[in-house]
Short mmCIF file of C-alpha atoms and ligand atoms in Angstrom, two decimals:
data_model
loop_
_atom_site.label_atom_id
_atom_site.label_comp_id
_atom_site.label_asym_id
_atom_site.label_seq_id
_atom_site.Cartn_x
_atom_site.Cartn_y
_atom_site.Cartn_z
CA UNK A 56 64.96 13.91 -47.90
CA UNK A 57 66.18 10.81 -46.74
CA UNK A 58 63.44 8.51 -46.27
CA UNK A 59 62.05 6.82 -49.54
CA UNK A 60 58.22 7.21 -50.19
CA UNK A 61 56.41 3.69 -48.70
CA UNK A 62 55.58 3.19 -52.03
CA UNK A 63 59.07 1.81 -52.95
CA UNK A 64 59.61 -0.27 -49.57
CA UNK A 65 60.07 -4.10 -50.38
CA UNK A 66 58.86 -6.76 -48.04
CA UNK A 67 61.40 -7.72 -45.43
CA UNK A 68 60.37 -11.42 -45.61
CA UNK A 69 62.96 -13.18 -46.90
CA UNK A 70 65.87 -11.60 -46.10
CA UNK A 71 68.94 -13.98 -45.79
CA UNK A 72 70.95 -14.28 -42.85
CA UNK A 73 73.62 -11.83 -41.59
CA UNK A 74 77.17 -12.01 -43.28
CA UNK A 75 80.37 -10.28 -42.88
CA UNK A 76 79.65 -8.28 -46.37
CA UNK A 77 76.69 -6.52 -44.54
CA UNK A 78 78.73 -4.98 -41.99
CA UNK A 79 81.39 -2.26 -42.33
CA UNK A 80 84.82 -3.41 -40.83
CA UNK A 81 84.13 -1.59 -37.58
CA UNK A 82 81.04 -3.88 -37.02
CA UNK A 83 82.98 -6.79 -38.61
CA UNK A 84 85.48 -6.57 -36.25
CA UNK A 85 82.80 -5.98 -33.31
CA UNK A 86 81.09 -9.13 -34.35
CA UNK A 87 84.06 -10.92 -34.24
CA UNK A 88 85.01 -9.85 -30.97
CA UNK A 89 81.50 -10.74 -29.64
CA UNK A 90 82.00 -14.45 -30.84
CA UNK A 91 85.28 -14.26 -28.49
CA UNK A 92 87.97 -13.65 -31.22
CA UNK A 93 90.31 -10.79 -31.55
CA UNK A 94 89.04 -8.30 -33.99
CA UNK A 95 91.52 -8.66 -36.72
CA UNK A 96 89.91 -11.99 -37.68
CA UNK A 97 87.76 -9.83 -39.27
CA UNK A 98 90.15 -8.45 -41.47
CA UNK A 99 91.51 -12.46 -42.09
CA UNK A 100 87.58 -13.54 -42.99
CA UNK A 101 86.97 -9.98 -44.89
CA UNK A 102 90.21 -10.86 -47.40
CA UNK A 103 89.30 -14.69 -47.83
CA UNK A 104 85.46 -13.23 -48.54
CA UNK A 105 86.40 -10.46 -51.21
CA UNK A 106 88.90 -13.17 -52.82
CA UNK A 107 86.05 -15.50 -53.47
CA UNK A 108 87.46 -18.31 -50.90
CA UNK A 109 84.48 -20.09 -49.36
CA UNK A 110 86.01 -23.24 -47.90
CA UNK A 111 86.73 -22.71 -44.34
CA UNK A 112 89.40 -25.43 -44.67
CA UNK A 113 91.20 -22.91 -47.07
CA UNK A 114 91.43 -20.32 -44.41
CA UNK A 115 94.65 -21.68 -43.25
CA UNK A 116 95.66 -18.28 -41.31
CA UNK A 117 92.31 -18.82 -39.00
CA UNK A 118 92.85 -20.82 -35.81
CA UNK A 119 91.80 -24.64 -37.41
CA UNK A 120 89.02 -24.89 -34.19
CA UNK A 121 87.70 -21.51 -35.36
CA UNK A 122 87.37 -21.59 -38.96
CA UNK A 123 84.01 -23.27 -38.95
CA UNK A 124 82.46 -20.92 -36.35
CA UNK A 125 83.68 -17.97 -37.79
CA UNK A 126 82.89 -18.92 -41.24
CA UNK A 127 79.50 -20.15 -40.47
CA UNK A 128 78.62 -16.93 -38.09
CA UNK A 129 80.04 -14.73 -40.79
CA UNK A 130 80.80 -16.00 -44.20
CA UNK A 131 76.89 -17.83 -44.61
CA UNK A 132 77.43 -18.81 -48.24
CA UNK A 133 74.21 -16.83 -49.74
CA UNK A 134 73.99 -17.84 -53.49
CA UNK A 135 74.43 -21.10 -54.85
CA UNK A 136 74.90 -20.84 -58.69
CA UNK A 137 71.77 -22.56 -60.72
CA UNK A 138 73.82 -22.76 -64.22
CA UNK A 139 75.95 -20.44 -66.15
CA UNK A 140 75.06 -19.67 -69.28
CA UNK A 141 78.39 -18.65 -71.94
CA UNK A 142 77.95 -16.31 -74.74
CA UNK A 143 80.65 -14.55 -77.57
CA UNK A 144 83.02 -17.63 -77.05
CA UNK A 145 82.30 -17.10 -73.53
CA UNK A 146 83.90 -14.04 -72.82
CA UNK A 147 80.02 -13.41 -71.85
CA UNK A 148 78.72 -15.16 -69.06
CA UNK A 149 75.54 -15.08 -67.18
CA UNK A 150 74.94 -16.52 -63.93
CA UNK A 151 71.48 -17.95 -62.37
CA UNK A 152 71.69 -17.65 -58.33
CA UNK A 153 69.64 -19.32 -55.96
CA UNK A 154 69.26 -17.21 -52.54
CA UNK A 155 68.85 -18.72 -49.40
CA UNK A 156 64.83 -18.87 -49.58
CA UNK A 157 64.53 -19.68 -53.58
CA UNK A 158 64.30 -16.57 -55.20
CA UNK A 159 66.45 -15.94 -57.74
CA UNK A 160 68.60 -13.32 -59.62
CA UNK A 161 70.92 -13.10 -62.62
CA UNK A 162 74.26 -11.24 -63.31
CA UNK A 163 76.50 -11.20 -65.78
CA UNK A 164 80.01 -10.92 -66.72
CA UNK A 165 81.46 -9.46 -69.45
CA UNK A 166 85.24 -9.70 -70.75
CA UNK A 167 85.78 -6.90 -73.20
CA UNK A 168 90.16 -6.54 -74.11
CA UNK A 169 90.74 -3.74 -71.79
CA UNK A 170 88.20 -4.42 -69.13
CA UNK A 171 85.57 -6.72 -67.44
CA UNK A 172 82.79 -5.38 -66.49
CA UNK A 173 79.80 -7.48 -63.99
CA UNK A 174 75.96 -6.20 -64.17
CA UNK A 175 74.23 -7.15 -61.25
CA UNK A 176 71.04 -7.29 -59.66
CA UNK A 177 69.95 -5.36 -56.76
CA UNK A 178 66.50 -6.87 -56.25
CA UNK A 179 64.78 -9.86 -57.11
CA UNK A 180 62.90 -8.82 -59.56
CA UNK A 181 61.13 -5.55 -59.60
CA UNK A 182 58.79 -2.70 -58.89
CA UNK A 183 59.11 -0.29 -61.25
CA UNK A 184 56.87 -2.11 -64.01
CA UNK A 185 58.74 -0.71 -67.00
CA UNK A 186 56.97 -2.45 -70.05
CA UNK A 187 59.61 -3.05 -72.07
CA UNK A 188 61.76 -5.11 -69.41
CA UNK A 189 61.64 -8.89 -68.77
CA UNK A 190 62.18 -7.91 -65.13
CA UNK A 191 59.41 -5.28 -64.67
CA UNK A 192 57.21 -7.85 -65.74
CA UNK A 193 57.10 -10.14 -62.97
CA UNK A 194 56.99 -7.57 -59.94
CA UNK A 195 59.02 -7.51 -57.23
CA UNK A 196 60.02 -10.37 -55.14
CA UNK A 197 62.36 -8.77 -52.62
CA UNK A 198 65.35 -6.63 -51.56
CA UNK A 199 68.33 -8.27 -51.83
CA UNK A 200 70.84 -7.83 -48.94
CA UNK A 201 74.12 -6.04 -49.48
CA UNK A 202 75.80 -9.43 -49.13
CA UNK A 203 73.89 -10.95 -51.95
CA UNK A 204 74.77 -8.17 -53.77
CA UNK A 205 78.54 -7.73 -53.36
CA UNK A 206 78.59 -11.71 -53.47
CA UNK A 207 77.84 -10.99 -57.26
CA UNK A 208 80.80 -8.85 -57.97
CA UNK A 209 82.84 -10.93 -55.85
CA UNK A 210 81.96 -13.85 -57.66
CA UNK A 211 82.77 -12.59 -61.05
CA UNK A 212 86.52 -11.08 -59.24
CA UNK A 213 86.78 -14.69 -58.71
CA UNK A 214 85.91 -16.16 -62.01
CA UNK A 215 88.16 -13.24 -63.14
CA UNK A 216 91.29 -14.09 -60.84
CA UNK A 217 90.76 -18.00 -61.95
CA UNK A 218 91.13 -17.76 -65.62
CA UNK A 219 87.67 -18.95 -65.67
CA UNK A 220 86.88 -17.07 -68.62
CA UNK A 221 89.00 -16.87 -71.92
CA UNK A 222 91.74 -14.76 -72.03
CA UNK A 223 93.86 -16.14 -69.07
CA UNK A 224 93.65 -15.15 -65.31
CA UNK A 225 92.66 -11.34 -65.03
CA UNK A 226 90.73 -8.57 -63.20
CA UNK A 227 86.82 -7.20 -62.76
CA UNK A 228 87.49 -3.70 -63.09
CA UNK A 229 83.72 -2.73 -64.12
CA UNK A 230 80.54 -2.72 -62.16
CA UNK A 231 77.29 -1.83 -63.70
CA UNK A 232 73.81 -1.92 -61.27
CA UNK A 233 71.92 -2.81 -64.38
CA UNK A 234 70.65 -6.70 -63.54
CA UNK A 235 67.59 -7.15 -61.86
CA UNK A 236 66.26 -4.38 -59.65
CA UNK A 237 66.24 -0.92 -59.11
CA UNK A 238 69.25 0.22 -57.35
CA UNK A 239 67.65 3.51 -55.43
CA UNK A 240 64.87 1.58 -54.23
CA UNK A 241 67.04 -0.68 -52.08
CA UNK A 242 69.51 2.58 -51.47
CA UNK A 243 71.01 1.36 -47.71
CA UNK A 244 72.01 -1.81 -49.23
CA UNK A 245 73.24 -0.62 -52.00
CA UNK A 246 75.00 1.87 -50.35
CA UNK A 247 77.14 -0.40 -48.72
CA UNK A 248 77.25 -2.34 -51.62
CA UNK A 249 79.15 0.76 -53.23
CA UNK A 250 81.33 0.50 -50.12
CA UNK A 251 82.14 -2.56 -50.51
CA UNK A 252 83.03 -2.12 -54.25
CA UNK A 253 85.29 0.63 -53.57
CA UNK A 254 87.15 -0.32 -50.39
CA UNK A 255 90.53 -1.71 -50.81
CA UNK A 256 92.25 -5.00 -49.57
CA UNK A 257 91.26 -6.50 -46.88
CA UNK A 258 87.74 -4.87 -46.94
CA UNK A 259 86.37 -4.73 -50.40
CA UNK A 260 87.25 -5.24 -54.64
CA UNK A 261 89.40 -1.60 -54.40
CA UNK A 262 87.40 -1.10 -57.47
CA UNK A 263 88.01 2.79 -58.85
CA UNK A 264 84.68 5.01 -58.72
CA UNK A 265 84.31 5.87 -62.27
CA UNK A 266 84.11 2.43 -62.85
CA UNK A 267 81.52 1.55 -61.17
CA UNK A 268 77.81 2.79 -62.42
CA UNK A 269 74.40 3.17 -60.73
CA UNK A 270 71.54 2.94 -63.18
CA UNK A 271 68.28 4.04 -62.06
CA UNK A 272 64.92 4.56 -63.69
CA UNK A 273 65.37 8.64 -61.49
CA UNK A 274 63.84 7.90 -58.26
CA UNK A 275 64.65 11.68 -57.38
CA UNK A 276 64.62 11.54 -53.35
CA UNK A 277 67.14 8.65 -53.71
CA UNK A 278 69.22 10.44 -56.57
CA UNK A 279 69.54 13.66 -54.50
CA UNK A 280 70.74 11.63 -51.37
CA UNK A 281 73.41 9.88 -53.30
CA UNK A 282 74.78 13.25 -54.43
CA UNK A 283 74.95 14.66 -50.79
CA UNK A 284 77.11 11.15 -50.06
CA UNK A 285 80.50 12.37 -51.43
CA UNK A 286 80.71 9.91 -53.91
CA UNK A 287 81.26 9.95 -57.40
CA UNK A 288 80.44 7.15 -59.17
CA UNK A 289 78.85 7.21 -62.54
CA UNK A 290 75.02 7.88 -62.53
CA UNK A 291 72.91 6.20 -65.43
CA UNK A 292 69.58 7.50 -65.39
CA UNK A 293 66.79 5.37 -67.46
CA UNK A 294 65.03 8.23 -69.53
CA UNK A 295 63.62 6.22 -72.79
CA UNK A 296 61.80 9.55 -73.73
CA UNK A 297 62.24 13.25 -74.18
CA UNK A 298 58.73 14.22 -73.35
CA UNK A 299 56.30 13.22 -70.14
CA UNK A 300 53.11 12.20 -72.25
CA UNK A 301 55.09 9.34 -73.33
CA UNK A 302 57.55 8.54 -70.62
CA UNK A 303 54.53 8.12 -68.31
CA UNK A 304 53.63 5.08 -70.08
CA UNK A 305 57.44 3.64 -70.87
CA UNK A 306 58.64 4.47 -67.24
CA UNK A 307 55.43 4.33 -65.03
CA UNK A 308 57.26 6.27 -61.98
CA UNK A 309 57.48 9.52 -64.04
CA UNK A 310 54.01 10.06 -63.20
CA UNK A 311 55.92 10.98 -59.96
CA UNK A 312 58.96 12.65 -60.69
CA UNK A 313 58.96 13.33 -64.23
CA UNK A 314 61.99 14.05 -67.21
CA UNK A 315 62.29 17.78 -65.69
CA UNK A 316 62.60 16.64 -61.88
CA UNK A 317 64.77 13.68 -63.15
CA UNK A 318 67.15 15.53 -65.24
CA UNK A 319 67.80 18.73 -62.56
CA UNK A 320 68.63 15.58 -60.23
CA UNK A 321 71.15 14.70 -62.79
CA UNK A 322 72.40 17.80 -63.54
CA UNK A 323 73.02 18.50 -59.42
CA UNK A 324 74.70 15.44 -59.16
CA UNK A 325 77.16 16.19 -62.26
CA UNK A 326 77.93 19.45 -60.71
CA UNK A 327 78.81 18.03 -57.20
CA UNK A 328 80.81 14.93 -58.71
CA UNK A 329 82.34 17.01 -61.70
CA UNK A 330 81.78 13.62 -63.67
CA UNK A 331 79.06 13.19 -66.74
CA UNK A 332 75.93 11.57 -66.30
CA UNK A 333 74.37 8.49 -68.50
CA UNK A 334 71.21 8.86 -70.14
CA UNK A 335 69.98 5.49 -71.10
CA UNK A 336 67.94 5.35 -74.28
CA UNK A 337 65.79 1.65 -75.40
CA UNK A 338 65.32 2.73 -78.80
CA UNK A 339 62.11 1.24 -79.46
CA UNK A 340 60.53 0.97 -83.09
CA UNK A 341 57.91 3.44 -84.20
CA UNK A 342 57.44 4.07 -80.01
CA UNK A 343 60.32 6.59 -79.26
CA UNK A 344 62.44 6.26 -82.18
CA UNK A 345 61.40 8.92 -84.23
CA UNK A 346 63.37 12.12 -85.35
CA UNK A 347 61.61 14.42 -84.12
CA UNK A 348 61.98 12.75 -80.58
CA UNK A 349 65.79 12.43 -81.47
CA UNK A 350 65.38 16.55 -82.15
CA UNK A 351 63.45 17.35 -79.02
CA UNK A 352 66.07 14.53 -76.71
CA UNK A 353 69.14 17.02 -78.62
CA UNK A 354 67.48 20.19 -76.88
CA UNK A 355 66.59 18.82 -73.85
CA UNK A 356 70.42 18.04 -73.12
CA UNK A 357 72.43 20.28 -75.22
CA UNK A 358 75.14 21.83 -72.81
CA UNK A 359 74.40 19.15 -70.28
CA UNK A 360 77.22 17.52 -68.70
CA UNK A 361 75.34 14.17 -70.10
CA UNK A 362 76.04 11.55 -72.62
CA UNK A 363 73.40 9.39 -74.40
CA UNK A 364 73.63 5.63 -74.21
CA UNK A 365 71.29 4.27 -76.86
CA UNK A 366 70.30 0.78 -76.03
CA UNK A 367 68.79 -1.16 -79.38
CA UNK A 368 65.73 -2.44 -77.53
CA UNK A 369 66.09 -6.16 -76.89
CA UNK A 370 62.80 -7.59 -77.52
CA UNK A 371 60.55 -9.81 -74.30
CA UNK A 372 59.22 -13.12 -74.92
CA UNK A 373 55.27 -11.62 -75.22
CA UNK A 374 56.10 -7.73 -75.85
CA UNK A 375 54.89 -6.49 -79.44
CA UNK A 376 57.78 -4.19 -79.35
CA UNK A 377 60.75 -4.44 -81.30
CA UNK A 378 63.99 -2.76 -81.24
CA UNK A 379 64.72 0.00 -84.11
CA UNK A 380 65.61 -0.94 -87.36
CA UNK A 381 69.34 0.02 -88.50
CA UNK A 382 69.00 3.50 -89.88
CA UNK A 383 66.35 4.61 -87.75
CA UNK A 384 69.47 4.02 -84.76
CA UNK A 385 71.70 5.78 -87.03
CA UNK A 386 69.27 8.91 -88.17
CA UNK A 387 68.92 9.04 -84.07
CA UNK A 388 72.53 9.27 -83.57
CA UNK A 389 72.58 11.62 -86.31
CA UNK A 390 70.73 14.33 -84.75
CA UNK A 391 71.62 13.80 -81.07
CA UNK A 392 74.94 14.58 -82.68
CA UNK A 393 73.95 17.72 -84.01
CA UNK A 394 72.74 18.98 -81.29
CA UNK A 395 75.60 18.53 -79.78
CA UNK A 396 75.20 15.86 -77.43
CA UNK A 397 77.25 13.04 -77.29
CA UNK A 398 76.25 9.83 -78.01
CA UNK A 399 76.75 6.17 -78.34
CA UNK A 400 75.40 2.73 -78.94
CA UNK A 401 75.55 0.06 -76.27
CA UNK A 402 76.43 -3.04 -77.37
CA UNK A 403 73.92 -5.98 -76.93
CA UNK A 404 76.15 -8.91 -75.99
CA UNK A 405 74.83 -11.80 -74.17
CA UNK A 406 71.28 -11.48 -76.62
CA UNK A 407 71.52 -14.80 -77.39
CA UNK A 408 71.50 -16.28 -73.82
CA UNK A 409 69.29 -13.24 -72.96
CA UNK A 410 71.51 -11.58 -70.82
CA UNK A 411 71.28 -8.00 -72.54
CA UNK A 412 69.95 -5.15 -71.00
CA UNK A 413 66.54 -5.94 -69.65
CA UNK A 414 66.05 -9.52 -70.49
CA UNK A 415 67.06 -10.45 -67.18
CA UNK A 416 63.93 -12.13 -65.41
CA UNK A 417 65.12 -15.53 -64.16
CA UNK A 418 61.71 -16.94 -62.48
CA UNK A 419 60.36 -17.42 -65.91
CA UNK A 420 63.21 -19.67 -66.89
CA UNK A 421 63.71 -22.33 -64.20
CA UNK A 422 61.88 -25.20 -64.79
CA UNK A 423 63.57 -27.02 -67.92
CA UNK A 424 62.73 -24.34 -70.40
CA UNK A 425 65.50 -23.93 -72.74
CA UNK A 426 67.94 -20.91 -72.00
CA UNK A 427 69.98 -20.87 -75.09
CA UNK A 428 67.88 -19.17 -77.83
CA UNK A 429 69.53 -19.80 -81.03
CA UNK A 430 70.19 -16.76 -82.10
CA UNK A 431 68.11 -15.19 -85.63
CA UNK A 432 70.26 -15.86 -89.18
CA UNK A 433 71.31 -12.19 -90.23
CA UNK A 434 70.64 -10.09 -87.38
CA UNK A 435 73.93 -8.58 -86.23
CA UNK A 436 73.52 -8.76 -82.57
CA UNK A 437 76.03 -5.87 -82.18
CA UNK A 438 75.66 -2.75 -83.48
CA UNK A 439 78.54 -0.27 -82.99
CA UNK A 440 77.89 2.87 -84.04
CA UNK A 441 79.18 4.63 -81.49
CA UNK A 442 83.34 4.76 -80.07
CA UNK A 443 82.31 3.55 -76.80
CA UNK A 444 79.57 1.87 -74.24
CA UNK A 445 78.58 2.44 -71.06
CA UNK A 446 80.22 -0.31 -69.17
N1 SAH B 239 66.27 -0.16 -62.60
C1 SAH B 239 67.49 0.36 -63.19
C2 SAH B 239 68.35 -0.76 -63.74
C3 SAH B 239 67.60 -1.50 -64.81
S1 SAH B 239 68.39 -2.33 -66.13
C4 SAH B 239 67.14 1.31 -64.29
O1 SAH B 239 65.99 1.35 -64.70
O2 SAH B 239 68.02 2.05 -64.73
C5 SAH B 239 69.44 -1.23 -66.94
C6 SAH B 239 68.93 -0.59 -68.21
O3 SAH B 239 68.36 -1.52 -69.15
C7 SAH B 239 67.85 0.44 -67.95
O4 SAH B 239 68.18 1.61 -68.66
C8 SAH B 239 66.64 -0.21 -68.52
O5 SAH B 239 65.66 0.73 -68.85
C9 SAH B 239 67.20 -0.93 -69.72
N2 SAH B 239 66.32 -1.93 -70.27
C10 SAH B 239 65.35 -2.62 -69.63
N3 SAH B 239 64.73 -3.45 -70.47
C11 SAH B 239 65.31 -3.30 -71.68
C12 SAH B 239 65.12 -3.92 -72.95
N4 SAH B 239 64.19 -4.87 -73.12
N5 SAH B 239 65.92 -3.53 -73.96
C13 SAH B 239 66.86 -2.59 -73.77
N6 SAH B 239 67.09 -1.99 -72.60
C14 SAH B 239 66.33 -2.33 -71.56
#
């Protein structure tokens, strides 16, 4: 049960050196006593990390002949930013990172008025071969390290805590695994990403659990060992279609574990957590769009603890898909409803610096081609049909 199929493993090349992030704060403080210092430095280098202070020379409460051995044992700086790209007067803002041996990943920040929500990656690029997504497209380049992925959170605390985005100084209180990657197939890492997330002061963002969301195209092993962890965060679950025949071919790994293995996954891990799942929904013209489809989606979840998260498909550079045209989303919405089964829109922001839902896929984009898209006359990037999104 607790072993993912080889299938799923990612090559270990690559992987960046080890940082304090990686460890809990038993085997922070072990690793601190092993480079001869007394074990609550760890706690001093954990609250300097999870604040978003990288400077050793800031770390005024470390002994000044330590700082740089500590720091550079412990505190390796793992991404560089490449550029930031601002969006929605940038209270959207998407980050290219450079890892330690040139691969590279996006995340991106969001400042709604009540929140601020991150999506970050979890693997450079990705295995899962989804058609639809930019990210699927290019394969997958590697696990990322917990580090590398809690260094994406903390980075956006930080740009939070700064006042680096409008809207004055204020905090991340949202994080969404929905960048590049797919969460359960790097599951240790993310694990103690989650950790990480949810640990208070000194040792983490003290970031609550239903704020926090795991999206995953249903990689079943992985979802049932998640729900035996105690945890309950909020589980997304990538189903695109009601019905196998054509979720085979919009979510290759149902040919696997398929919408009936996925969704009893789900359901068990609703039941243990008490706490609704996501399903997340591309609506994709003239593909999965249809009424009928909305009909059969209704039955399948009627009197499940689940909610629908309808995602206007954002179009790839290449892809001859298109997202669904305005009442086809609301005729969808329509009957979900009447079934029953709540339902909302997400909202695309970030489209225009293609940093909505699946557009992520940063290796095509370095190399001087423009990132800023100007965005299409008269198409209303957000469409809010719903009372809520997922973030
Ligand atoms: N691997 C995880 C996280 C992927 S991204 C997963 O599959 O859940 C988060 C969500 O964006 C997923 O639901 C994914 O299917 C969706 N997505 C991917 N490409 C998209 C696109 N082009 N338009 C809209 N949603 C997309």
């Amino acid at each position: 049960m607790t072993a993912l199929p080889l299938a799923f493993d990612a090559p270990r090349r690559g992987m960046p050196p080890r940082h304090l992030a990686d460890l809990t704060p038993e085997q922070a403080r072990a690793a601190v006593g092993e480079l001869g210092q007394p074990a609550f430095r760890a706690d001093q280098l954990a609250r300097h990390f999870y604040r978003g202070v990288t400077d050793p020379a800031q770390m005024t409460d470390l002994p000044a002949d330590a700082r740089e051995a500590l720091a550079g044992a412990l505190l390796p700086g793992l991404l560089t930013p490449v550029r930031h790209l601002s969006a929605d007067g940038g209270r959207t803002r998407k980050t290219l990172w450079r890892l330690h041996d040139g691969a590279l990943v996006e995340s991106v920040l969001m400042r709604y008025p009540d929140r601020a929500t991150v999506c970050i990656s979890s693997q450079a690029g990705c295995g899962m071969a989804c058609p639809f997504c930019a990210t699927g497209q290019g394969g997958l380049t590697r696990n990322l390290s917990a580090a590398e992925i809690i260094g994406q959170a903390v980075a956006a605390a930080a740009a939070m805590a700064n006042g680096e985005i409008p809207g004055g100084p204020g905090r991340l209180s949202n994080v969404v695994f929905m960048g590049m990657g797919e969460p359960l197939a790097n599951y240790a890492r993310v694990r103690r990403t989650l950790d990480a997330l949810l640990t208070p002061a000194p040792h983490g963002l003290g970031l609550s659990q239903r704020s926090v969301t795991v999206s995953t195209v249903g990689l079943v092993p992985a979802i049932r060992r998640l729900t035996e962890e105690g945890l309950n965060v909020t589980l997304a679950v990538s189903l695109h279609a009601p019905d196998d025949e054509l979720r085979d071919t919009l979510v290759p790994v149902n040919t696997r574990w398929n919408v009936g293995a996925v969704i009893d996954a789900a359901d068990d891990y609703a039941r243990r957590t008490g706490r609704r799942y996501s399903v997340e929904y591309a609506l994709i013209r003239d593909v999965n769009d249809q009424p009928q489809r909305a009909d059969q989606l209704g039955r399948l979840l009627a009197g499940r603890l689940a909610h629908v998260n309808l995602i206007p498909l954002n179009p790839t550079p290449g892809s001859a898909w298109d997202a669904s045209p305005l009442p086809a989303q609301r005729e969808f919405v329509a009957r979900l409803r009447a079934a029953g089964v709540a339902t909302t829109v997400r909202d695309t922001r970030g489209q225009d610096i293609d940093g909505a839902c699946g557009q992520l896929a940063a290796a095509d984009r370095v190399g001087g081609v423009p990132s800023i898209a100007v965005a299409t006359p008269g198409v209303e990037p957000t469409v809010s049909l719903g009372s809520e999104d997922s973030a």
